[in-house]
């Protein structure tokens, strides 16, 4: 029902998420932001079971900020991703596992951009592009076909638009709008919401 | 609002819920069929209660297991809330159902938490009432300790954090909390002014918005509200739209009905409108329709005659 997508370029990561908060058959909110800012250059995109998403994401968010306060410097995206994975794995075999699917996108000064795919079983993989949700079935092959490691920012946005077009065409649900953000060495930038009217 | 059905209780006694009954109420090894717990909150009746154990069932209706539900049906109620220039309106029906039985036709689904915060409830009445009291207590403690009132967002967050540990225990509760913030209070970096509406549910979900409707009658209410709500409504218009939305939902939804309660929250606090019986509204509408048809017919007659 929900959709997340991330595309990594040579010096940026482009991420997008749909804006629908649904409860059974009703959309209760049309402008819901599923991205959580962990630090100046790291975004956590979180979908899954109602309530679990916000609880888990905010927990990670506050812990990453606490690390910065205690140590004076921020966690790198790789460290944040592994920290998130560890927490998810610890809760997995407890009485209260978190059922959340995540994308973590960040830019590191030394390592460059990074996109991490994590699912509710706490499997972690770094990938050049990734998607979550039923929409992923429709769009991953588009990404496979057209992705190149040396995409420019505009090309990446065009690729994202192709994916959104496909969803609008073939996906049974009406995902009216998507929040789009880009992370590069300058930080997190908000781009125009898709689809453009 | 939901009350567990007797049939479901008997069934569920034989299943895993038995442990839960023991856990919840300390009746060890209770193999007797349990009685339902319901809250009779009308002013006109003596409170009626049986010594009881409450067992929540996940599905609000008793459906024979061979026929699956088309989609998860919401709790048996219609509540709604929206924000506009004159504050916040909260409206709800007053029927408490227990599977096919109307357990209480005059229950209170909108519970004031404090003078500026009002909360609609949906789900198990016992859970809602309990958690509202706990929330009211925590807010009052916060106010005493910190010499300022907790913002609506903070209250909603507190409620969702309190409910999250109970996720998966079939606690069932949806609440829309709303208040009109007190004017110009700035505390630290947070300045809360203006009306606010939050949706909180027992999954732990918490959303801020301008219009929410919760319960089995909510799709019907949404369709009336979506076309007619905007920021610039007057108080009278807002009240009439809210009333109409609840009325339409109670007309179509079997688990909502009886009366409509309406609360209007402003910077001065909440005000409660007199409870209205929707049966009267139904007959009034029929009367209006009849008159309209009459007039139309007369107009056509006159036109024919003048020709």
mmCIF file of C-alpha atoms in Angstrom, chain B:
data_model
loop_
_atom_site.group_PDB
_atom_site.id
_atom_site.type_symbol
_atom_site.label_atom_id
_atom_site.label_comp_id
_atom_site.label_asym_id
_atom_site.label_seq_id
_atom_site.Cartn_x
_atom_site.Cartn_y
_atom_site.Cartn_z
ATOM 1 C CA UNK B 1 -18.860 1.537 20.369
ATOM 2 C CA UNK B 2 -17.916 -2.038 20.889
ATOM 3 C CA UNK B 3 -18.943 -4.445 23.560
ATOM 4 C CA UNK B 4 -17.739 -7.983 23.191
ATOM 5 C CA UNK B 5 -20.406 -10.357 22.117
ATOM 6 C CA UNK B 6 -21.459 -13.108 24.415
ATOM 7 C CA UNK B 7 -21.068 -15.657 21.674
ATOM 8 C CA UNK B 8 -17.585 -14.520 20.926
ATOM 9 C CA UNK B 9 -16.711 -14.623 24.582
ATOM 10 C CA UNK B 10 -17.866 -18.200 24.915
ATOM 11 C CA UNK B 11 -15.844 -19.159 21.889
ATOM 12 C CA UNK B 12 -12.819 -17.237 22.903
ATOM 13 C CA UNK B 13 -12.891 -18.724 26.375
ATOM 14 C CA UNK B 14 -11.942 -21.950 24.793
ATOM 15 C CA UNK B 15 -9.083 -20.438 22.915
ATOM 16 C CA UNK B 16 -5.937 -18.558 23.670
ATOM 17 C CA UNK B 17 -7.816 -15.649 25.242
ATOM 18 C CA UNK B 18 -8.195 -17.724 28.356
ATOM 19 C CA UNK B 19 -4.658 -16.826 29.321
ATOM 20 C CA UNK B 20 -5.458 -13.227 28.656
ATOM 21 C CA UNK B 21 -8.466 -13.308 30.945
ATOM 22 C CA UNK B 22 -6.307 -14.709 33.652
ATOM 23 C CA UNK B 23 -3.655 -12.146 32.961
ATOM 24 C CA UNK B 24 -6.069 -9.243 32.906
ATOM 25 C CA UNK B 25 -8.181 -10.078 35.873
ATOM 26 C CA UNK B 26 -6.474 -12.590 38.054
ATOM 27 C CA UNK B 27 -9.207 -15.198 37.796
ATOM 28 C CA UNK B 28 -7.044 -18.245 37.670
ATOM 29 C CA UNK B 29 -8.396 -21.273 35.845
ATOM 30 C CA UNK B 30 -11.695 -19.586 35.156
ATOM 31 C CA UNK B 31 -13.508 -21.863 32.795
ATOM 32 C CA UNK B 32 -16.911 -20.311 33.348
ATOM 33 C CA UNK B 33 -18.327 -18.309 30.494
ATOM 34 C CA UNK B 34 -17.614 -14.702 31.261
ATOM 35 C CA UNK B 35 -20.135 -11.926 31.299
ATOM 36 C CA UNK B 36 -19.716 -8.749 29.396
ATOM 37 C CA UNK B 37 -18.781 -5.488 30.953
ATOM 38 C CA UNK B 38 -20.587 -2.396 29.812
ATOM 39 C CA UNK B 39 -20.741 1.178 30.926
ATOM 40 C CA UNK B 40 -24.099 2.769 31.354
ATOM 41 C CA UNK B 41 -23.392 6.460 31.285
ATOM 42 C CA UNK B 42 -26.741 8.103 30.864
ATOM 43 C CA UNK B 43 -27.928 10.466 33.573
ATOM 44 C CA UNK B 44 -31.419 9.082 33.705
ATOM 45 C CA UNK B 45 -30.594 5.551 34.632
ATOM 46 C CA UNK B 46 -29.089 3.982 37.675
ATOM 47 C CA UNK B 47 -25.679 2.597 36.935
ATOM 48 C CA UNK B 48 -26.084 -1.064 36.156
ATOM 49 C CA UNK B 49 -23.114 -3.322 36.414
ATOM 50 C CA UNK B 50 -22.537 -7.006 36.834
ATOM 51 C CA UNK B 51 -19.434 -8.419 38.396
ATOM 52 C CA UNK B 52 -17.699 -9.058 35.168
ATOM 53 C CA UNK B 53 -14.568 -9.674 33.254
ATOM 54 C CA UNK B 54 -14.127 -7.799 30.061
ATOM 55 C CA UNK B 55 -12.786 -9.650 27.098
ATOM 56 C CA UNK B 56 -11.920 -7.701 24.014
ATOM 57 C CA UNK B 57 -12.536 -9.288 20.682
ATOM 58 C CA UNK B 58 -10.562 -8.204 17.686
ATOM 59 C CA UNK B 59 -13.488 -8.182 15.287
ATOM 60 C CA UNK B 60 -16.370 -5.964 16.329
ATOM 61 C CA UNK B 61 -19.033 -8.216 14.837
ATOM 62 C CA UNK B 62 -19.841 -11.793 15.347
ATOM 63 C CA UNK B 63 -19.276 -13.212 11.902
ATOM 64 C CA UNK B 64 -19.369 -16.937 11.305
ATOM 65 C CA UNK B 65 -15.778 -17.957 10.642
ATOM 66 C CA UNK B 66 -16.480 -19.384 7.200
ATOM 67 C CA UNK B 67 -17.350 -15.980 5.726
ATOM 68 C CA UNK B 68 -14.388 -13.606 5.738
ATOM 69 C CA UNK B 69 -14.833 -9.875 6.228
ATOM 70 C CA UNK B 70 -14.274 -7.879 3.030
ATOM 71 C CA UNK B 71 -11.944 -5.472 4.831
ATOM 72 C CA UNK B 72 -11.352 -4.712 8.482
ATOM 73 C CA UNK B 73 -14.543 -3.063 9.630
ATOM 74 C CA UNK B 74 -14.046 -0.256 12.069
ATOM 75 C CA UNK B 75 -15.384 -0.030 15.550
ATOM 76 C CA UNK B 76 -19.113 0.419 15.818
ATOM 77 C CA UNK B 77 -19.425 4.126 16.081
ATOM 78 C CA UNK B 78 -19.346 7.374 14.167
ATOM 79 C CA UNK B 79 -17.220 10.149 15.568
ATOM 80 C CA UNK B 80 -15.786 13.101 13.771
ATOM 81 C CA UNK B 81 -13.793 16.211 14.441
ATOM 82 C CA UNK B 82 -12.650 19.124 12.364
ATOM 83 C CA UNK B 83 -10.896 22.421 12.697
ATOM 84 C CA UNK B 84 -12.142 25.747 11.361
ATOM 85 C CA UNK B 85 -11.790 29.444 12.069
ATOM 86 C CA UNK B 86 -14.147 29.306 15.025
ATOM 87 C CA UNK B 87 -12.331 26.523 16.850
ATOM 88 C CA UNK B 88 -12.857 22.785 16.783
ATOM 89 C CA UNK B 89 -16.059 20.809 16.428
ATOM 90 C CA UNK B 90 -16.364 17.293 17.779
ATOM 91 C CA UNK B 91 -19.446 15.246 17.059
ATOM 92 C CA UNK B 92 -20.377 11.660 17.771
ATOM 93 C CA UNK B 93 -23.335 9.334 17.887
ATOM 94 C CA UNK B 94 -24.376 7.669 21.129
ATOM 95 C CA UNK B 95 -25.008 4.048 20.357
ATOM 96 C CA UNK B 96 -23.027 1.368 22.165
ATOM 97 C CA UNK B 97 -23.442 -1.906 20.388
ATOM 98 C CA UNK B 98 -22.523 -5.400 21.390
ATOM 99 C CA UNK B 99 -22.552 -7.463 18.204
ATOM 100 C CA UNK B 100 -26.174 -7.193 17.144
ATOM 101 C CA UNK B 101 -27.484 -5.747 20.366
ATOM 102 C CA UNK B 102 -27.728 -2.092 21.268
ATOM 103 C CA UNK B 103 -26.244 -2.295 24.703
ATOM 104 C CA UNK B 104 -26.704 1.363 25.487
ATOM 105 C CA UNK B 105 -28.494 3.890 23.279
ATOM 106 C CA UNK B 106 -27.307 6.868 25.298
ATOM 107 C CA UNK B 107 -23.618 6.514 25.862
ATOM 108 C CA UNK B 108 -21.164 9.371 25.900
ATOM 109 C CA UNK B 109 -18.575 9.066 23.220
ATOM 110 C CA UNK B 110 -17.041 12.482 23.634
ATOM 111 C CA UNK B 111 -15.201 12.817 26.894
ATOM 112 C CA UNK B 112 -13.745 16.122 28.018
ATOM 113 C CA UNK B 113 -10.231 15.623 29.312
ATOM 114 C CA UNK B 114 -9.802 19.133 30.666
ATOM 115 C CA UNK B 115 -11.340 22.510 30.072
ATOM 116 C CA UNK B 116 -9.668 22.942 26.697
ATOM 117 C CA UNK B 117 -9.238 19.365 25.555
ATOM 118 C CA UNK B 118 -11.955 17.098 24.346
ATOM 119 C CA UNK B 119 -11.567 13.544 23.196
ATOM 120 C CA UNK B 120 -13.808 11.379 21.047
ATOM 121 C CA UNK B 121 -13.697 7.662 21.582
ATOM 122 C CA UNK B 122 -14.188 4.609 19.469
ATOM 123 C CA UNK B 123 -13.551 0.993 20.258
ATOM 124 C CA UNK B 124 -14.089 -0.746 23.549
ATOM 125 C CA UNK B 125 -15.851 1.650 25.889
ATOM 126 C CA UNK B 126 -14.026 0.380 28.947
ATOM 127 C CA UNK B 127 -10.632 0.903 27.371
ATOM 128 C CA UNK B 128 -11.502 4.354 26.122
ATOM 129 C CA UNK B 129 -12.877 5.515 29.446
ATOM 130 C CA UNK B 130 -9.923 4.124 31.372
ATOM 131 C CA UNK B 131 -7.271 5.613 29.132
ATOM 132 C CA UNK B 132 -8.980 8.975 29.074
ATOM 133 C CA UNK B 133 -8.910 9.069 32.839
ATOM 134 C CA UNK B 134 -5.252 8.092 32.835
ATOM 135 C CA UNK B 135 -4.538 10.786 30.273
ATOM 136 C CA UNK B 136 -6.446 13.369 32.302
ATOM 137 C CA UNK B 137 -4.461 12.430 35.374
ATOM 138 C CA UNK B 138 -1.136 12.670 33.575
ATOM 139 C CA UNK B 139 -2.011 16.024 32.042
ATOM 140 C CA UNK B 140 -3.045 17.416 35.396
ATOM 141 C CA UNK B 141 0.185 16.192 36.968
ATOM 142 C CA UNK B 142 2.145 17.795 34.152
ATOM 143 C CA UNK B 143 0.298 21.030 34.682
ATOM 144 C CA UNK B 144 0.991 21.022 38.389
ATOM 145 C CA UNK B 145 4.641 20.173 37.971
ATOM 146 C CA UNK B 146 5.459 22.488 35.107
ATOM 147 C CA UNK B 147 3.019 25.325 35.688
ATOM 148 C CA UNK B 148 1.776 25.220 32.141
ATOM 149 C CA UNK B 149 -0.642 23.099 30.252
ATOM 150 C CA UNK B 150 0.688 20.430 27.950
ATOM 151 C CA UNK B 151 -0.009 21.182 24.306
ATOM 152 C CA UNK B 152 -2.519 19.107 22.364
ATOM 153 C CA UNK B 153 0.261 17.545 20.335
ATOM 154 C CA UNK B 154 2.040 16.657 23.525
ATOM 155 C CA UNK B 155 -1.108 15.166 25.018
ATOM 156 C CA UNK B 156 -1.669 13.121 21.870
ATOM 157 C CA UNK B 157 1.930 11.965 21.899
ATOM 158 C CA UNK B 158 1.652 11.026 25.565
ATOM 159 C CA UNK B 159 -1.448 8.996 24.826
ATOM 160 C CA UNK B 160 0.118 7.212 21.870
ATOM 161 C CA UNK B 161 3.249 6.384 23.872
ATOM 162 C CA UNK B 162 1.140 5.065 26.725
ATOM 163 C CA UNK B 163 -0.848 2.869 24.371
ATOM 164 C CA UNK B 164 2.083 1.515 22.392
ATOM 165 C CA UNK B 165 3.196 -1.104 24.951
ATOM 166 C CA UNK B 166 -0.298 -2.577 24.777
ATOM 167 C CA UNK B 167 -0.094 -3.111 21.074
ATOM 168 C CA UNK B 168 -1.227 -6.575 20.118
ATOM 169 C CA UNK B 169 -3.215 -7.091 23.301
ATOM 170 C CA UNK B 170 -6.484 -6.289 21.572
ATOM 171 C CA UNK B 171 -6.865 -3.047 23.420
ATOM 172 C CA UNK B 172 -8.996 -1.165 21.023
ATOM 173 C CA UNK B 173 -9.304 2.548 21.012
ATOM 174 C CA UNK B 174 -9.305 5.429 18.591
ATOM 175 C CA UNK B 175 -9.362 8.950 19.869
ATOM 176 C CA UNK B 176 -9.438 12.368 18.333
ATOM 177 C CA UNK B 177 -8.121 14.873 20.813
ATOM 178 C CA UNK B 178 -8.566 18.504 20.130
ATOM 179 C CA UNK B 179 -8.260 21.799 21.775
ATOM 180 C CA UNK B 180 -8.064 25.414 20.993
ATOM 181 C CA UNK B 181 -4.749 26.515 22.363
ATOM 182 C CA UNK B 182 -4.640 29.309 24.864
ATOM 183 C CA UNK B 183 -3.675 32.598 23.299
ATOM 184 C CA UNK B 184 -0.086 33.515 22.752
ATOM 185 C CA UNK B 185 1.469 31.243 25.334
ATOM 186 C CA UNK B 186 5.068 30.776 24.387
ATOM 187 C CA UNK B 187 7.043 28.267 26.357
ATOM 188 C CA UNK B 188 10.561 27.618 25.279
ATOM 189 C CA UNK B 189 10.524 27.111 21.578
ATOM 190 C CA UNK B 190 6.955 25.900 21.355
ATOM 191 C CA UNK B 191 4.128 28.319 20.857
ATOM 192 C CA UNK B 192 0.785 26.680 20.681
ATOM 193 C CA UNK B 193 -1.990 28.841 19.451
ATOM 194 C CA UNK B 194 -4.999 27.941 17.534
ATOM 195 C CA UNK B 195 -7.168 24.902 17.261
ATOM 196 C CA UNK B 196 -5.556 21.506 16.862
ATOM 197 C CA UNK B 197 -6.845 18.089 16.044
ATOM 198 C CA UNK B 198 -5.020 14.786 16.441
ATOM 199 C CA UNK B 199 -5.962 11.233 15.637
ATOM 200 C CA UNK B 200 -4.541 8.612 18.013
ATOM 201 C CA UNK B 201 -5.212 4.920 17.837
ATOM 202 C CA UNK B 202 -4.261 1.930 19.892
ATOM 203 C CA UNK B 203 -1.808 0.778 17.201
ATOM 204 C CA UNK B 204 0.308 3.689 18.308
ATOM 205 C CA UNK B 205 -0.503 5.824 15.276
ATOM 206 C CA UNK B 206 -0.688 9.560 15.850
ATOM 207 C CA UNK B 207 -1.542 12.015 13.097
ATOM 208 C CA UNK B 208 -2.211 15.713 13.066
ATOM 209 C CA UNK B 209 -4.855 16.952 10.698
ATOM 210 C CA UNK B 210 -7.805 19.198 10.076
ATOM 211 C CA UNK B 211 -10.538 16.642 9.606
ATOM 212 C CA UNK B 212 -10.843 13.148 10.990
ATOM 213 C CA UNK B 213 -13.659 10.702 11.302
ATOM 214 C CA UNK B 214 -13.374 7.411 13.134
ATOM 215 C CA UNK B 215 -15.498 4.298 13.326
ATOM 216 C CA UNK B 216 -17.681 2.114 11.172
ATOM 217 C CA UNK B 217 -19.761 5.099 10.113
ATOM 218 C CA UNK B 218 -16.736 7.154 9.141
ATOM 219 C CA UNK B 219 -16.827 6.564 5.363
ATOM 220 C CA UNK B 220 -20.370 7.934 5.289
ATOM 221 C CA UNK B 221 -19.369 10.898 7.410
ATOM 222 C CA UNK B 222 -16.267 11.620 5.342
ATOM 223 C CA UNK B 223 -18.255 11.901 2.160
ATOM 224 C CA UNK B 224 -20.534 14.543 3.673
ATOM 225 C CA UNK B 225 -17.696 16.435 5.307
ATOM 226 C CA UNK B 226 -15.238 16.398 2.411
ATOM 227 C CA UNK B 227 -17.418 18.516 0.205
ATOM 228 C CA UNK B 228 -18.497 21.050 2.799
ATOM 229 C CA UNK B 229 -15.691 21.756 5.233
ATOM 230 C CA UNK B 230 -13.395 24.690 4.769
ATOM 231 C CA UNK B 231 -11.597 27.020 7.108
ATOM 232 C CA UNK B 232 -13.991 29.959 6.720
ATOM 233 C CA UNK B 233 -17.139 28.257 8.002
ATOM 234 C CA UNK B 234 -19.251 30.091 10.536
ATOM 235 C CA UNK B 235 -20.017 28.348 13.804
ATOM 236 C CA UNK B 236 -23.620 27.651 12.832
ATOM 237 C CA UNK B 237 -22.637 26.234 9.462
ATOM 238 C CA UNK B 238 -19.980 24.055 11.030
ATOM 239 C CA UNK B 239 -22.401 22.721 13.608
ATOM 240 C CA UNK B 240 -25.002 21.923 10.991
ATOM 241 C CA UNK B 241 -22.495 20.133 8.741
ATOM 242 C CA UNK B 242 -21.269 18.066 11.679
ATOM 243 C CA UNK B 243 -24.822 17.177 12.666
ATOM 244 C CA UNK B 244 -25.706 16.217 9.135
ATOM 245 C CA UNK B 245 -22.610 14.060 8.739
ATOM 246 C CA UNK B 246 -23.392 12.108 11.899
ATOM 247 C CA UNK B 247 -27.021 11.851 10.894
ATOM 248 C CA UNK B 248 -26.202 10.404 7.475
ATOM 249 C CA UNK B 249 -23.714 7.990 8.953
ATOM 250 C CA UNK B 250 -26.196 6.787 11.553
ATOM 251 C CA UNK B 251 -28.792 6.353 8.846
ATOM 252 C CA UNK B 252 -26.615 3.973 6.867
ATOM 253 C CA UNK B 253 -24.479 2.333 9.506
ATOM 254 C CA UNK B 254 -26.206 -0.174 11.735
ATOM 255 C CA UNK B 255 -23.730 0.258 14.559
ATOM 256 C CA UNK B 256 -24.198 4.004 14.881
ATOM 257 C CA UNK B 257 -27.359 5.767 15.862
ATOM 258 C CA UNK B 258 -29.666 7.140 18.502
ATOM 259 C CA UNK B 259 -28.414 10.613 19.420
ATOM 260 C CA UNK B 260 -25.797 13.067 18.272
ATOM 261 C CA UNK B 261 -23.509 14.843 20.700
ATOM 262 C CA UNK B 262 -21.733 17.960 19.662
ATOM 263 C CA UNK B 263 -18.916 19.800 21.389
ATOM 264 C CA UNK B 264 -17.488 23.101 20.263
ATOM 265 C CA UNK B 265 -14.030 23.924 21.580
ATOM 266 C CA UNK B 266 -12.720 27.469 21.527
ATOM 267 C CA UNK B 267 -10.071 29.435 23.286
ATOM 268 C CA UNK B 268 -12.491 29.853 26.167
ATOM 269 C CA UNK B 269 -12.965 26.115 26.578
ATOM 270 C CA UNK B 270 -15.451 23.549 25.401
ATOM 271 C CA UNK B 271 -19.181 24.023 25.142
ATOM 272 C CA UNK B 272 -21.586 21.171 24.801
ATOM 273 C CA UNK B 273 -24.616 21.383 22.598
ATOM 274 C CA UNK B 274 -27.788 19.746 23.763
ATOM 275 C CA UNK B 275 -27.969 16.123 22.748
ATOM 276 C CA UNK B 276 -30.324 15.575 19.815
ATOM 277 C CA UNK B 277 -32.339 12.538 18.947
ATOM 278 C CA UNK B 278 -31.698 11.607 15.333
ATOM 279 C CA UNK B 279 -34.991 9.806 15.023
ATOM 280 C CA UNK B 280 -36.661 13.224 15.169
ATOM 281 C CA UNK B 281 -34.276 14.463 12.516
ATOM 282 C CA UNK B 282 -35.263 11.601 10.263
ATOM 283 C CA UNK B 283 -38.954 12.451 10.526
ATOM 284 C CA UNK B 284 -38.269 16.150 10.124
ATOM 285 C CA UNK B 285 -36.372 15.441 6.956
ATOM 286 C CA UNK B 286 -39.180 13.288 5.626
ATOM 287 C CA UNK B 287 -41.579 16.124 6.377
ATOM 288 C CA UNK B 288 -39.369 18.622 4.554
ATOM 289 C CA UNK B 289 -39.152 16.324 1.551
ATOM 290 C CA UNK B 290 -42.891 15.895 1.494
ATOM 291 C CA UNK B 291 -43.422 19.663 1.629
ATOM 292 C CA UNK B 292 -40.878 20.219 -1.126
ATOM 293 C CA UNK B 293 -42.587 17.689 -3.360
ATOM 294 C CA UNK B 294 -45.915 19.335 -2.604
ATOM 295 C CA UNK B 295 -44.613 22.774 -3.538
ATOM 296 C CA UNK B 296 -43.042 21.493 -6.719
ATOM 297 C CA UNK B 297 -46.276 19.861 -7.703
ATOM 298 C CA UNK B 298 -48.189 23.062 -6.957
ATOM 299 C CA UNK B 299 -45.737 25.143 -8.991
ATOM 300 C CA UNK B 300 -46.104 22.865 -11.973
ATOM 301 C CA UNK B 301 -49.876 23.018 -11.594
ATOM 302 C CA UNK B 302 -49.828 26.831 -11.482
ATOM 303 C CA UNK B 303 -47.600 26.991 -14.529
ATOM 304 C CA UNK B 304 -49.975 24.752 -16.415
ATOM 305 C CA UNK B 305 -52.942 26.898 -15.398
ATOM 306 C CA UNK B 306 -51.326 30.229 -16.325
ATOM 307 C CA UNK B 307 -50.440 28.762 -19.725
#
